[in-house]
């Protein structure tokens, strides 16, 4: 009985029991549906084991959307709890779990997955490549992310969710204050998914540096590809820090070491330093690809070249360097001294300069442009003022002395969301709508998409701007309730209404996808937006091999150059194309990683040993396996091209 007690939920409620039933019914429905329609084989062959970067990108995308709604439910629950004073919708323990899982799901499993989804789908097309450099590693990266996400979400119904905040500061995350296995889930889920992200970083650096089309020098790469390159370099330097930090935290919790303890030579501030050495570069891992998306969307819908190409590249490189030099501003109030605070206050303000360069470049691109107010362009235009407000409040927080007033209040919550939602979520929705026809061969409905934009934008302002006021008035973050005498009630009710409007906006997006699948025309052409970069030079939807003939590039806007200046993109003859085979080994390894993580969470040592042996055995098998891939003959290429009208350009 003691063995089974460890799996019990520490704070069981009717909500959790209802969730257990809902999860079980969903799993049963999926199994029955796949069996009834006889799709198990198709699902395994065409999707679960695919090494096609486009399909892997779509799997990342589906996972990110699921996590968006998973984290969104947490957000609504928090806003509902604080909507009125002394509310009892959630108790203190439940609220701690909800705000912890909200942050982790949104940052690690939604935002990261969304940007990697778009990088997977778009970057090889933008550089004229057949696939990424290491296709099987790419599939393994996805599955490690996915099983990490599933392991984390399993905590909700088995053993208890983590409750020490998404930053999981020690000693709060230690066994003295977090006795359940929830924080163990945090440690292992993030280690497993982070390993997949690190593999992605290595993969895309090699892909971009080694697999560009002839003529595409570094300074002729599209801006989204540049943002992907800089982002993945940051990933390679930042994520090992997180992995080691999480491993040290695991040893403290499960083996009694003293890295982050308050006694026996430990230092709890070591966790804060190591976490934010990763954590602040992580902000730019999310933001830089978003900047790249806006740099693709704005020129397309203003019909103008991107203003200041070289300065945009330079600003991204400067941001990537400075992102590793500002981490201490996350704990100005924790006693490191005036000199240290002054240095990091200066570097924090300094990083606003290259960011400001980008804002002016986008504004100068828009200036005198022939603007088309499409859904992607609306998100891009909405981003500029909202993100600027978030940046200005960031400069306020960068003043170390003033930070004593702002820190740990709702002002900080408002600032963070004021940067991340316009800077990342708006970009994701802009990129999703922009590249949707390239992914699926039809467009999302513009009218419905605009309704979603206005609900999300207005809801965002209502949800987070009142937090600046209540934060300056003294409302602490992470507090599950407050008294009516504080006067915070009106601001929190407005925030709740705004969060509800945002939820409606995201529901409209889901409806838009459903409506467009049913009713949108499929004959939208290969270039429905009259775009500028190379991904629009191939067919909709994209063939397995991407391009029948490798393109020859003349500029950073290769397709626009071909359309306006008569440059011929495809000069060679059709040749046999070599492509990688699908592989089931990454799926097997991911299952073993899941068992390894789950066993470690609950200290089931036979499971740890057996799954660990299985992981290393799989790695050894992969090392000695000979798979020379497959070849697509010229005749097959001609047949495929004929289906799209015989090729182009």
Coordinates of C-alpha atoms in Angstrom, one line a residue:
X1 CA 0.0 0.0 0.0
X2 CA 2.9 2.4 0.8
X3 CA 4.1 1.9 -2.8
X4 CA 0.7 3.1 -4.2
X5 CA 0.4 6.0 -1.7
X6 CA 3.2 7.8 -3.4
X7 CA 1.0 8.2 -6.6
X8 CA -1.8 9.9 -4.7
X9 CA -2.7 13.6 -5.2
X10 CA -1.8 15.7 -2.2
X11 CA -4.7 18.0 -2.6
X12 CA -7.6 16.1 -4.3
X13 CA -10.6 18.2 -5.3
X14 CA -13.7 17.5 -7.5
X15 CA -12.0 19.5 -10.3
X16 CA -9.0 17.1 -10.3
X17 CA -11.3 14.0 -10.3
X18 CA -13.3 15.5 -13.1
X19 CA -10.1 16.1 -15.0
X20 CA -9.0 12.5 -14.5
X21 CA -12.3 11.3 -15.9
X22 CA -12.1 13.7 -18.9
X23 CA -8.5 12.6 -19.7
X24 CA -9.5 8.9 -19.5
X25 CA -12.5 9.5 -21.8
X26 CA -10.4 11.5 -24.3
X27 CA -7.8 8.7 -24.5
X28 CA -10.5 6.1 -25.0
X29 CA -12.2 8.2 -27.7
X30 CA -8.9 8.6 -29.6
X31 CA -8.2 4.9 -29.4
X32 CA -11.7 4.0 -30.6
X33 CA -11.6 6.6 -33.4
X34 CA -8.2 5.4 -34.7
X35 CA -9.3 1.8 -34.5
X36 CA -12.7 2.4 -36.2
X37 CA -11.3 4.3 -39.1
X38 CA -8.2 2.0 -39.4
X39 CA -5.7 4.8 -39.1
X40 CA -3.1 3.2 -36.8
X41 CA -0.8 2.2 -39.6
X42 CA -1.2 5.5 -41.4
X43 CA -0.5 7.5 -38.3
X44 CA 2.6 5.5 -37.5
X45 CA 4.0 5.4 -41.0
X46 CA 3.2 8.9 -42.2
X47 CA 3.5 11.0 -39.0
X48 CA 4.9 9.4 -35.8
X49 CA 8.0 8.0 -37.6
X50 CA 8.4 10.8 -40.3
X51 CA 11.7 12.6 -40.7
X52 CA 10.2 15.2 -43.1
X53 CA 10.9 18.6 -41.5
X54 CA 7.5 19.9 -42.6
X55 CA 5.5 17.2 -40.9
X56 CA 7.7 17.4 -37.7
X57 CA 6.9 21.2 -37.8
X58 CA 3.2 20.5 -38.0
X59 CA 3.4 18.0 -35.1
X60 CA 5.2 20.7 -33.0
X61 CA 2.4 23.1 -34.1
X62 CA -0.4 20.8 -33.0
X63 CA 1.4 20.2 -29.7
X64 CA 1.9 23.9 -29.1
X65 CA -1.7 24.7 -29.7
X66 CA -2.8 22.0 -27.3
X67 CA -0.4 23.4 -24.7
X68 CA -1.7 26.9 -25.4
X69 CA -5.2 25.9 -24.3
X70 CA -3.8 23.8 -21.4
X71 CA -1.9 26.9 -20.1
X72 CA -4.8 29.2 -21.0
X73 CA -7.2 27.2 -18.7
X74 CA -4.7 27.9 -15.9
X75 CA -4.7 31.6 -16.7
X76 CA -8.5 31.8 -16.7
X77 CA -8.6 30.0 -13.3
X78 CA -6.1 32.4 -11.8
X79 CA -8.0 35.5 -13.1
X80 CA -11.3 34.0 -11.9
X81 CA -9.8 33.4 -8.4
X82 CA -8.6 37.0 -8.0
X83 CA -11.6 38.6 -9.8
X84 CA -13.2 39.4 -6.5
X85 CA -11.8 39.8 -2.9
X86 CA -11.7 36.8 -0.6
X87 CA -12.7 34.4 -3.3
X88 CA -12.8 30.6 -2.5
X89 CA -12.8 29.3 -6.1
X90 CA -9.3 28.0 -5.5
X91 CA -7.6 27.4 -2.2
X92 CA -4.0 28.4 -1.5
X93 CA -2.5 25.0 -2.5
X94 CA -4.5 24.8 -5.7
X95 CA -3.5 28.4 -6.7
X96 CA 0.2 27.6 -6.1
X97 CA -0.1 24.6 -8.4
X98 CA -2.0 26.6 -11.1
X99 CA 0.3 29.5 -11.4
X100 CA 3.3 27.2 -11.4
X101 CA 2.0 25.0 -14.2
X102 CA 0.7 28.0 -16.2
X103 CA 4.2 29.5 -16.4
X104 CA 6.0 26.2 -17.2
X105 CA 3.5 25.1 -19.8
X106 CA 3.4 28.5 -21.6
X107 CA 7.1 29.0 -21.6
X108 CA 8.6 25.6 -22.1
X109 CA 5.8 23.6 -23.9
X110 CA 3.8 26.2 -25.8
X111 CA 6.0 29.1 -26.8
X112 CA 9.2 27.0 -27.4
X113 CA 7.2 24.5 -29.4
X114 CA 5.5 27.1 -31.5
X115 CA 8.8 28.8 -32.5
X116 CA 10.4 25.5 -33.2
X117 CA 7.4 24.5 -35.3
X118 CA 7.8 27.5 -37.5
X119 CA 11.5 27.1 -37.7
X120 CA 11.1 23.4 -38.7
X121 CA 8.7 24.2 -41.4
X122 CA 10.0 27.4 -42.9
X123 CA 13.8 27.5 -42.5
X124 CA 14.8 24.7 -44.8
X125 CA 12.4 26.1 -47.4
X126 CA 13.8 29.6 -47.0
X127 CA 17.4 28.4 -47.6
X128 CA 16.5 26.1 -50.5
X129 CA 17.3 22.9 -48.7
X130 CA 15.7 19.4 -49.0
X131 CA 15.5 18.9 -45.2
X132 CA 17.5 19.7 -42.1
X133 CA 21.0 18.4 -41.6
X134 CA 20.1 15.6 -39.2
X135 CA 16.5 14.4 -40.0
X136 CA 16.4 11.6 -37.4
X137 CA 17.8 13.8 -34.7
X138 CA 15.1 16.3 -35.6
X139 CA 12.4 13.6 -35.0
X140 CA 14.1 12.6 -31.7
X141 CA 14.1 16.3 -30.7
X142 CA 10.3 16.5 -31.2
X143 CA 9.6 13.3 -29.3
X144 CA 11.8 14.3 -26.4
X145 CA 9.9 17.6 -26.2
X146 CA 6.6 15.8 -26.5
X147 CA 7.2 13.1 -23.8
X148 CA 8.6 15.8 -21.5
X149 CA 5.4 17.8 -21.9
X150 CA 3.3 14.7 -21.3
X151 CA 5.4 13.8 -18.2
X152 CA 4.8 17.2 -16.8
X153 CA 1.1 17.2 -17.4
X154 CA 0.8 13.8 -15.9
X155 CA 1.6 15.3 -12.6
X156 CA -1.8 16.9 -12.5
X157 CA -3.5 13.6 -12.0
X158 CA -0.7 11.4 -10.6
X159 CA 1.4 12.4 -7.6
X160 CA 0.6 16.2 -7.7
X161 CA 1.6 19.2 -9.7
X162 CA 4.7 21.3 -8.8
X163 CA 3.9 24.3 -6.6
X164 CA 7.1 26.3 -6.2
X165 CA 6.5 28.7 -9.2
X166 CA 7.8 28.3 -12.7
X167 CA 11.2 29.4 -11.6
X168 CA 11.2 26.8 -8.8
X169 CA 13.4 28.8 -6.4
X170 CA 15.2 26.9 -3.6
X171 CA 14.7 26.4 -0.7
X172 CA 10.9 26.5 -1.6
X173 CA 11.5 23.8 -4.2
X174 CA 13.4 21.6 -1.7
X175 CA 11.9 18.7 0.1
X176 CA 11.3 20.7 3.3
X177 CA 8.7 22.9 1.7
X178 CA 7.7 20.9 -1.4
X179 CA 7.3 17.4 0.0
X180 CA 5.3 15.9 -2.9
X181 CA 6.8 14.6 -6.2
X182 CA 5.5 17.6 -8.1
X183 CA 8.9 19.3 -8.2
X184 CA 10.5 16.0 -9.3
X185 CA 8.2 16.1 -12.3
X186 CA 9.4 19.7 -12.9
X187 CA 13.0 18.7 -12.8
X188 CA 12.8 15.6 -15.1
X189 CA 10.2 16.9 -17.6
X190 CA 12.3 20.0 -18.3
X191 CA 15.5 18.0 -18.5
X192 CA 14.0 15.6 -21.1
X193 CA 12.4 18.3 -23.2
X194 CA 15.4 20.6 -22.8
X195 CA 17.6 17.9 -24.2
X196 CA 15.4 17.8 -27.3
X197 CA 15.7 21.6 -27.6
X198 CA 19.4 21.5 -27.4
X199 CA 19.5 18.9 -30.2
X200 CA 17.3 21.2 -32.3
X201 CA 19.7 24.1 -31.7
X202 CA 22.7 22.0 -33.0
X203 CA 20.7 20.7 -35.9
X204 CA 19.5 24.1 -37.2
X205 CA 22.9 25.8 -36.8
X206 CA 24.5 23.1 -39.0
X207 CA 21.5 23.2 -41.4
X208 CA 21.7 27.0 -41.9
X209 CA 25.5 27.1 -42.2
X210 CA 26.0 24.1 -44.4
X211 CA 22.8 23.6 -46.5
X212 CA 22.0 27.0 -48.1
X213 CA 21.1 27.2 -51.7
X214 CA 23.9 28.3 -54.2
X215 CA 24.3 32.1 -54.1
X216 CA 22.8 32.5 -50.6
X217 CA 25.6 34.0 -48.6
X218 CA 24.9 34.8 -44.9
X219 CA 24.0 38.4 -45.8
X220 CA 21.5 37.2 -48.4
X221 CA 19.5 35.0 -45.9
X222 CA 15.9 35.9 -45.2
X223 CA 15.5 37.7 -41.8
X224 CA 13.5 34.8 -40.3
X225 CA 16.4 32.5 -41.1
X226 CA 18.8 34.9 -39.5
X227 CA 16.7 35.1 -36.4
X228 CA 16.6 31.2 -36.3
X229 CA 20.4 31.1 -36.6
X230 CA 21.0 33.5 -33.7
X231 CA 18.3 31.9 -31.6
X232 CA 19.8 28.4 -32.0
X233 CA 23.2 29.7 -31.1
X234 CA 21.8 31.1 -27.9
X235 CA 20.1 27.7 -27.3
X236 CA 23.4 25.8 -27.6
X237 CA 25.0 28.1 -25.0
X238 CA 22.1 28.5 -22.6
X239 CA 20.3 25.2 -22.4
X240 CA 23.3 23.2 -21.0
X241 CA 23.2 25.5 -18.0
X242 CA 19.6 24.7 -17.4
X243 CA 20.2 21.0 -17.8
X244 CA 23.0 21.0 -15.3
X245 CA 21.0 23.2 -12.9
X246 CA 18.0 20.9 -13.0
X247 CA 20.3 17.8 -12.4
X248 CA 21.8 19.5 -9.4
X249 CA 18.3 20.3 -8.1
X250 CA 17.3 16.7 -8.6
X251 CA 20.3 15.5 -6.6
X252 CA 19.4 17.9 -3.8
X253 CA 15.8 16.5 -3.7
X254 CA 16.4 12.8 -4.3
X255 CA 19.9 12.1 -3.1
X256 CA 20.4 14.6 -0.2
X257 CA 23.1 16.7 -1.7
X258 CA 23.5 20.4 -0.6
X259 CA 23.9 22.5 -3.7
X260 CA 21.0 24.8 -3.0
X261 CA 20.3 24.2 0.7
X262 CA 20.6 26.9 3.4
X263 CA 23.0 24.7 5.4
X264 CA 26.0 22.3 5.0
X265 CA 27.7 24.6 2.5
X266 CA 24.8 25.0 0.2
X267 CA 23.6 28.3 -1.4
X268 CA 20.1 28.8 -2.4
X269 CA 21.1 31.9 -4.4
X270 CA 23.2 29.6 -6.6
X271 CA 19.9 28.3 -8.1
X272 CA 18.6 31.9 -8.8
X273 CA 21.9 32.7 -10.6
X274 CA 22.1 29.6 -12.6
X275 CA 18.4 29.6 -13.5
X276 CA 18.5 33.2 -14.8
X277 CA 21.8 32.6 -16.6
X278 CA 19.6 30.4 -18.7
X279 CA 16.3 32.3 -18.1
X280 CA 17.1 35.7 -19.6
X281 CA 18.6 34.3 -22.8
X282 CA 15.4 32.2 -22.9
X283 CA 13.4 35.4 -23.2
X284 CA 15.3 36.2 -26.4
X285 CA 15.1 32.6 -27.6
X286 CA 11.4 33.4 -27.7
X287 CA 11.5 37.0 -28.9
X288 CA 14.1 36.8 -31.7
X289 CA 12.2 34.4 -33.9
X290 CA 9.2 36.6 -33.4
X291 CA 11.2 39.5 -34.6
X292 CA 12.1 37.4 -37.7
X293 CA 8.4 36.7 -38.3
X294 CA 7.5 40.4 -38.2
X295 CA 10.4 41.1 -40.6
X296 CA 8.9 38.7 -43.1
X297 CA 5.3 39.8 -42.7
X298 CA 5.7 43.6 -42.7
X299 CA 7.7 43.8 -46.0
X300 CA 5.2 41.4 -47.7
X301 CA 2.1 43.5 -46.8
X302 CA 3.7 46.9 -47.4
X303 CA 5.2 45.8 -50.7
X304 CA 8.6 47.3 -49.6
X305 CA 12.0 46.0 -49.0
X306 CA 12.9 45.6 -45.3
X307 CA 14.5 48.8 -44.2
X308 CA 18.0 48.4 -42.7
X309 CA 18.7 44.8 -43.4
X310 CA 22.3 45.0 -42.0
X311 CA 21.3 46.9 -38.9
X312 CA 18.6 44.3 -38.3
X313 CA 21.2 41.5 -38.4
X314 CA 23.6 43.5 -36.3
X315 CA 20.9 44.3 -33.6
X316 CA 20.1 40.6 -33.3
X317 CA 23.7 39.6 -32.8
X318 CA 24.1 42.4 -30.2
X319 CA 20.9 41.3 -28.4
X320 CA 22.2 37.7 -28.3
X321 CA 25.4 38.8 -26.7
X322 CA 23.8 41.2 -24.2
X323 CA 21.2 38.6 -23.3
X324 CA 23.8 36.7 -21.3
X325 CA 24.9 39.9 -19.4
X326 CA 21.7 41.0 -17.7
X327 CA 20.5 38.0 -15.5
X328 CA 21.0 39.7 -12.2
X329 CA 18.2 42.2 -12.8
X330 CA 15.8 39.3 -11.9
X331 CA 16.9 39.6 -8.3
X332 CA 17.9 43.2 -7.7
X333 CA 16.2 43.0 -4.3
X334 CA 18.1 39.9 -3.0
X335 CA 21.1 41.6 -1.5
X336 CA 24.0 41.5 -4.0
X337 CA 25.1 45.1 -3.4
X338 CA 24.9 48.5 -5.0
X339 CA 27.9 48.0 -7.4
X340 CA 26.6 44.7 -8.8
X341 CA 23.1 46.2 -9.2
X342 CA 24.5 49.2 -11.0
X343 CA 26.4 47.2 -13.5
X344 CA 23.4 45.0 -14.4
X345 CA 21.1 47.9 -14.4
X346 CA 23.3 49.5 -17.1
X347 CA 23.5 46.3 -19.2
X348 CA 19.7 45.9 -18.9
X349 CA 19.1 49.4 -20.2
X350 CA 21.8 48.9 -22.9
X351 CA 19.8 46.0 -24.4
X352 CA 16.9 48.3 -25.2
X353 CA 19.1 50.1 -27.8
X354 CA 19.3 47.3 -30.4
X355 CA 15.6 46.4 -29.7
X356 CA 14.7 50.0 -30.4
X357 CA 16.7 49.9 -33.7
X358 CA 14.3 47.1 -34.9
X359 CA 11.2 49.1 -34.0
X360 CA 12.4 52.1 -36.1
X361 CA 13.4 49.8 -39.0
X362 CA 9.9 48.3 -39.0
X363 CA 8.3 51.8 -38.9
X364 CA 10.5 53.0 -41.7
X365 CA 9.5 49.9 -43.7
X366 CA 5.8 50.7 -43.2
X367 CA 6.4 54.4 -44.1
X368 CA 5.1 55.1 -47.6
X369 CA 4.2 51.4 -48.0
X370 CA 1.0 50.2 -49.7
X371 CA -0.3 48.5 -46.6
X372 CA -2.7 45.6 -46.9
X373 CA -4.5 45.0 -43.6
X374 CA -4.5 41.3 -43.6
X375 CA -4.6 39.3 -40.4
X376 CA -0.8 38.8 -40.2
X377 CA -0.3 42.5 -40.8
X378 CA -2.8 43.4 -38.1
X379 CA -0.9 41.4 -35.5
X380 CA 2.3 43.0 -36.7
X381 CA 0.9 46.5 -36.4
X382 CA -0.6 45.8 -33.0
X383 CA 2.7 44.4 -31.8
X384 CA 4.6 47.6 -32.3
X385 CA 2.9 50.0 -29.8
X386 CA 2.1 47.2 -27.3
X387 CA 5.6 45.8 -27.3
X388 CA 7.0 49.3 -27.0
X389 CA 4.9 49.9 -23.8
X390 CA 6.3 46.6 -22.4
X391 CA 9.8 47.7 -23.3
X392 CA 9.4 51.1 -21.5
X393 CA 8.2 49.4 -18.4
X394 CA 11.2 47.1 -18.7
X395 CA 13.4 50.2 -18.5
X396 CA 11.6 51.2 -15.4
X397 CA 12.3 47.8 -13.8
X398 CA 15.9 48.1 -14.9
X399 CA 16.5 50.9 -12.4
X400 CA 17.7 48.9 -9.4
X401 CA 16.6 51.3 -6.8
X402 CA 13.1 51.7 -8.3
X403 CA 12.8 47.9 -8.6
X404 CA 12.4 47.7 -4.9
X405 CA 8.9 49.2 -5.5
X406 CA 8.0 47.2 -8.6
X407 CA 9.5 43.7 -7.8
X408 CA 7.2 40.9 -6.7
X409 CA 4.1 43.0 -7.5
X410 CA 1.5 42.7 -10.3
X411 CA 3.5 45.5 -12.1
X412 CA 6.1 42.9 -12.9
X413 CA 3.5 40.4 -14.1
X414 CA 2.0 43.1 -16.3
X415 CA 5.4 44.0 -17.8
X416 CA 6.4 40.4 -18.5
X417 CA 3.1 39.6 -20.3
X418 CA 3.2 43.0 -22.0
X419 CA 6.5 41.8 -23.7
X420 CA 5.7 38.2 -24.2
X421 CA 2.2 38.3 -25.5
X422 CA 2.6 41.0 -28.2
X423 CA 6.2 40.0 -28.8
X424 CA 5.7 36.2 -29.0
X425 CA 2.0 35.2 -29.1
X426 CA 1.1 37.9 -31.7
X427 CA 4.0 36.8 -33.8
X428 CA 3.0 33.2 -33.5
X429 CA -0.5 34.0 -34.7
X430 CA 0.8 36.2 -37.5
X431 CA 3.3 33.5 -38.6
X432 CA 0.6 30.7 -38.3
X433 CA -1.8 32.7 -40.5
X434 CA 1.0 33.8 -42.9
X435 CA 2.4 30.3 -43.5
X436 CA -0.8 28.4 -43.2
X437 CA -1.4 28.1 -46.9
X438 CA 2.1 26.8 -47.4
X439 CA 1.5 24.2 -44.7
X440 CA -1.9 23.0 -45.7
X441 CA -2.7 24.3 -49.2
X442 CA -5.6 26.7 -48.2
X443 CA -5.9 30.0 -46.4
X444 CA -7.6 30.8 -43.1
X445 CA -10.7 32.9 -43.3
X446 CA -9.7 36.6 -43.1
X447 CA -12.9 37.9 -41.7
X448 CA -13.0 35.4 -38.8
X449 CA -9.3 36.0 -38.3
X450 CA -9.8 39.7 -37.8
X451 CA -12.5 39.1 -35.3
X452 CA -10.1 37.0 -33.3
X453 CA -7.4 39.7 -33.6
X454 CA -9.7 42.4 -32.1
X455 CA -10.9 40.2 -29.3
X456 CA -7.3 39.1 -28.3
X457 CA -5.9 42.7 -28.6
X458 CA -8.6 44.4 -26.7
X459 CA -8.8 41.6 -24.2
X460 CA -5.0 41.8 -23.7
X461 CA -5.2 45.5 -22.9
X462 CA -8.0 45.0 -20.4
X463 CA -6.3 41.9 -18.8
X464 CA -2.8 43.4 -18.2
X465 CA -2.9 47.2 -18.1
X466 CA -4.9 47.3 -14.8
X467 CA -2.1 45.2 -13.3
X468 CA 0.3 48.1 -13.6
X469 CA -2.0 50.2 -11.4
X470 CA -2.8 47.5 -8.8
X471 CA 0.9 46.6 -8.7
X472 CA 2.0 50.2 -8.1
X473 CA -0.7 50.3 -5.4
X474 CA 1.0 47.3 -3.7
X475 CA -0.8 44.2 -4.9
X476 CA 1.7 41.3 -4.6
X477 CA 1.9 38.7 -7.3
X478 CA 1.3 35.0 -6.5
X479 CA -1.2 35.9 -3.8
X480 CA -4.3 33.8 -4.1
X481 CA -6.7 36.3 -2.4
X482 CA -6.9 39.8 -0.9
X483 CA -9.2 41.8 1.2
X484 CA -11.9 44.2 -0.1
X485 CA -10.2 47.1 1.8
X486 CA -7.2 47.0 -0.5
X487 CA -9.2 48.4 -3.4
X488 CA -7.7 45.9 -5.8
X489 CA -11.1 44.4 -6.6
X490 CA -12.1 46.7 -9.5
X491 CA -8.7 46.2 -11.3
X492 CA -8.8 42.5 -10.9
X493 CA -12.3 42.3 -12.2
X494 CA -11.3 44.2 -15.3
X495 CA -8.4 41.8 -15.8
X496 CA -10.7 38.9 -15.5
X497 CA -13.0 40.4 -18.2
X498 CA -10.0 40.9 -20.4
X499 CA -8.8 37.4 -19.9
X500 CA -12.3 36.2 -20.9
X501 CA -12.1 38.2 -24.1
X502 CA -8.7 36.7 -25.0
X503 CA -10.2 33.2 -24.4
X504 CA -13.0 34.1 -26.8
X505 CA -10.5 35.2 -29.3
X506 CA -8.6 31.9 -29.2
X507 CA -11.9 30.0 -29.4
X508 CA -12.6 32.0 -32.6
X509 CA -9.2 30.9 -34.0
X510 CA -10.2 27.3 -33.4
X511 CA -13.5 27.9 -35.1
X512 CA -11.6 29.6 -38.0
X513 CA -9.5 26.5 -38.5
X514 CA -12.6 24.3 -38.5
X515 CA -14.5 26.7 -40.9
X516 CA -11.5 27.0 -43.2
X517 CA -10.9 23.3 -43.4
X518 CA -14.5 22.9 -44.5
X519 CA -15.1 25.9 -46.8
X520 CA -11.9 27.6 -47.9
X521 CA -11.0 27.1 -51.6
X522 CA -8.0 24.9 -52.3
X523 CA -6.8 26.7 -55.5
X524 CA -5.0 29.6 -53.7
X525 CA -1.8 29.2 -55.8
X526 CA 1.7 28.8 -54.7
X527 CA 2.2 32.5 -53.6
X528 CA -1.2 33.8 -52.4
X529 CA 0.3 36.7 -50.4
X530 CA 2.6 38.0 -53.3
X531 CA 5.5 37.3 -50.9
X532 CA 9.2 37.8 -51.2
X533 CA 11.2 34.8 -49.9
X534 CA 12.1 31.4 -51.2
X535 CA 9.5 29.3 -49.4
X536 CA 6.8 30.8 -51.7
X537 CA 8.7 29.6 -54.8
X538 CA 7.7 26.0 -54.3
X539 CA 4.2 24.4 -54.5
X540 CA 1.2 24.4 -52.1
X541 CA 1.3 22.1 -50.3
X542 CA 5.0 21.5 -50.4
X543 CA 6.3 18.2 -52.0
X544 CA 8.4 15.8 -49.9
X545 CA 11.6 17.0 -51.7
X546 CA 10.7 20.7 -51.3
X547 CA 12.2 21.8 -54.7
X548 CA 12.4 19.7 -57.8
X549 CA 15.5 21.7 -58.8
X550 CA 17.8 23.4 -56.3
X551 CA 17.2 27.2 -56.5
X552 CA 19.9 29.7 -57.5
X553 CA 19.7 32.8 -55.2
X554 CA 20.7 36.4 -56.0
X555 CA 19.3 38.4 -53.0
X556 CA 17.8 38.1 -49.5
X557 CA 14.4 38.4 -51.2
X558 CA 15.0 35.7 -53.9
X559 CA 11.4 35.3 -55.0
X560 CA 10.7 39.0 -55.2
X561 CA 13.9 39.4 -57.2
X562 CA 12.7 36.7 -59.6
X563 CA 9.3 38.3 -60.0
X564 CA 10.4 41.9 -60.5
X565 CA 13.9 41.6 -62.0
X566 CA 13.5 38.4 -64.1
X567 CA 16.1 36.4 -62.2
X568 CA 15.7 32.7 -63.0
X569 CA 15.6 30.7 -59.8
X570 CA 15.6 27.2 -61.1
X571 CA 18.4 26.8 -63.7
X572 CA 19.4 23.1 -63.5
X573 CA 17.9 20.0 -64.9
X574 CA 15.8 17.4 -63.0
X575 CA 18.0 14.9 -61.2
X576 CA 17.3 11.9 -58.9
X577 CA 16.8 13.2 -55.4
X578 CA 18.2 11.4 -52.3
X579 CA 15.9 11.6 -49.2
X580 CA 16.1 10.0 -45.7
X581 CA 13.9 7.1 -44.7
X582 CA 11.4 7.3 -41.9
X583 CA 12.6 5.9 -38.5
X584 CA 10.8 4.3 -35.6
X585 CA 13.9 4.4 -33.3
X586 CA 13.3 8.0 -32.1
X587 CA 9.8 7.0 -31.0
X588 CA 11.2 4.0 -29.0
X589 CA 13.9 6.2 -27.5
X590 CA 11.3 8.8 -26.4
X591 CA 9.2 6.1 -24.7
X592 CA 12.3 4.9 -22.9
X593 CA 13.0 8.5 -21.8
X594 CA 9.5 8.8 -20.5
X595 CA 9.8 5.6 -18.5
X596 CA 13.2 6.8 -17.2
X597 CA 11.8 10.2 -16.1
X598 CA 8.7 8.7 -14.6
X599 CA 10.7 6.1 -12.7
X600 CA 13.1 8.7 -11.4
X601 CA 10.2 11.0 -10.3
X602 CA 8.9 8.2 -8.0
X603 CA 12.3 6.6 -7.2
X604 CA 11.4 3.4 -8.9
X605 CA 15.0 2.3 -9.4
X606 CA 14.4 -0.9 -11.4
X607 CA 12.5 1.2 -14.0
X608 CA 15.4 3.7 -14.0
X609 CA 18.0 1.1 -14.6
X610 CA 16.1 -0.8 -17.3
X611 CA 15.0 2.2 -19.3
X612 CA 18.5 3.7 -18.9
X613 CA 20.0 0.6 -20.4
X614 CA 17.4 0.7 -23.2
X615 CA 18.3 4.3 -24.0
X616 CA 22.0 3.6 -24.3
X617 CA 21.3 0.4 -26.3
X618 CA 19.2 2.4 -28.7
X619 CA 22.0 4.9 -29.1
X620 CA 24.5 2.2 -29.8
X621 CA 22.2 0.5 -32.3
X622 CA 21.7 3.8 -34.1
X623 CA 25.5 4.3 -34.3
X624 CA 26.0 1.0 -36.1
X625 CA 22.9 1.0 -38.2
X626 CA 23.4 1.5 -41.9
X627 CA 20.5 3.2 -43.7
X628 CA 21.4 4.9 -47.0
X629 CA 18.0 6.4 -47.4
X630 CA 15.8 6.4 -50.5
X631 CA 16.0 7.9 -54.0
X632 CA 13.2 9.7 -55.8
X633 CA 13.6 9.0 -59.5
X634 CA 13.3 11.7 -62.2
X635 CA 10.0 10.0 -63.4
X636 CA 8.5 10.3 -59.9
X637 CA 9.5 13.9 -59.7
X638 CA 8.0 14.6 -63.1
X639 CA 4.7 13.0 -62.1
X640 CA 4.6 15.0 -58.9
X641 CA 5.4 18.3 -60.7
X642 CA 2.7 17.5 -63.3
X643 CA 0.1 17.4 -60.5
X644 CA 1.0 21.0 -59.7
X645 CA 0.9 22.2 -63.2
X646 CA 4.3 21.1 -64.5
X647 CA 6.5 23.2 -62.3
X648 CA 7.3 26.9 -62.5
X649 CA 10.0 29.5 -62.9

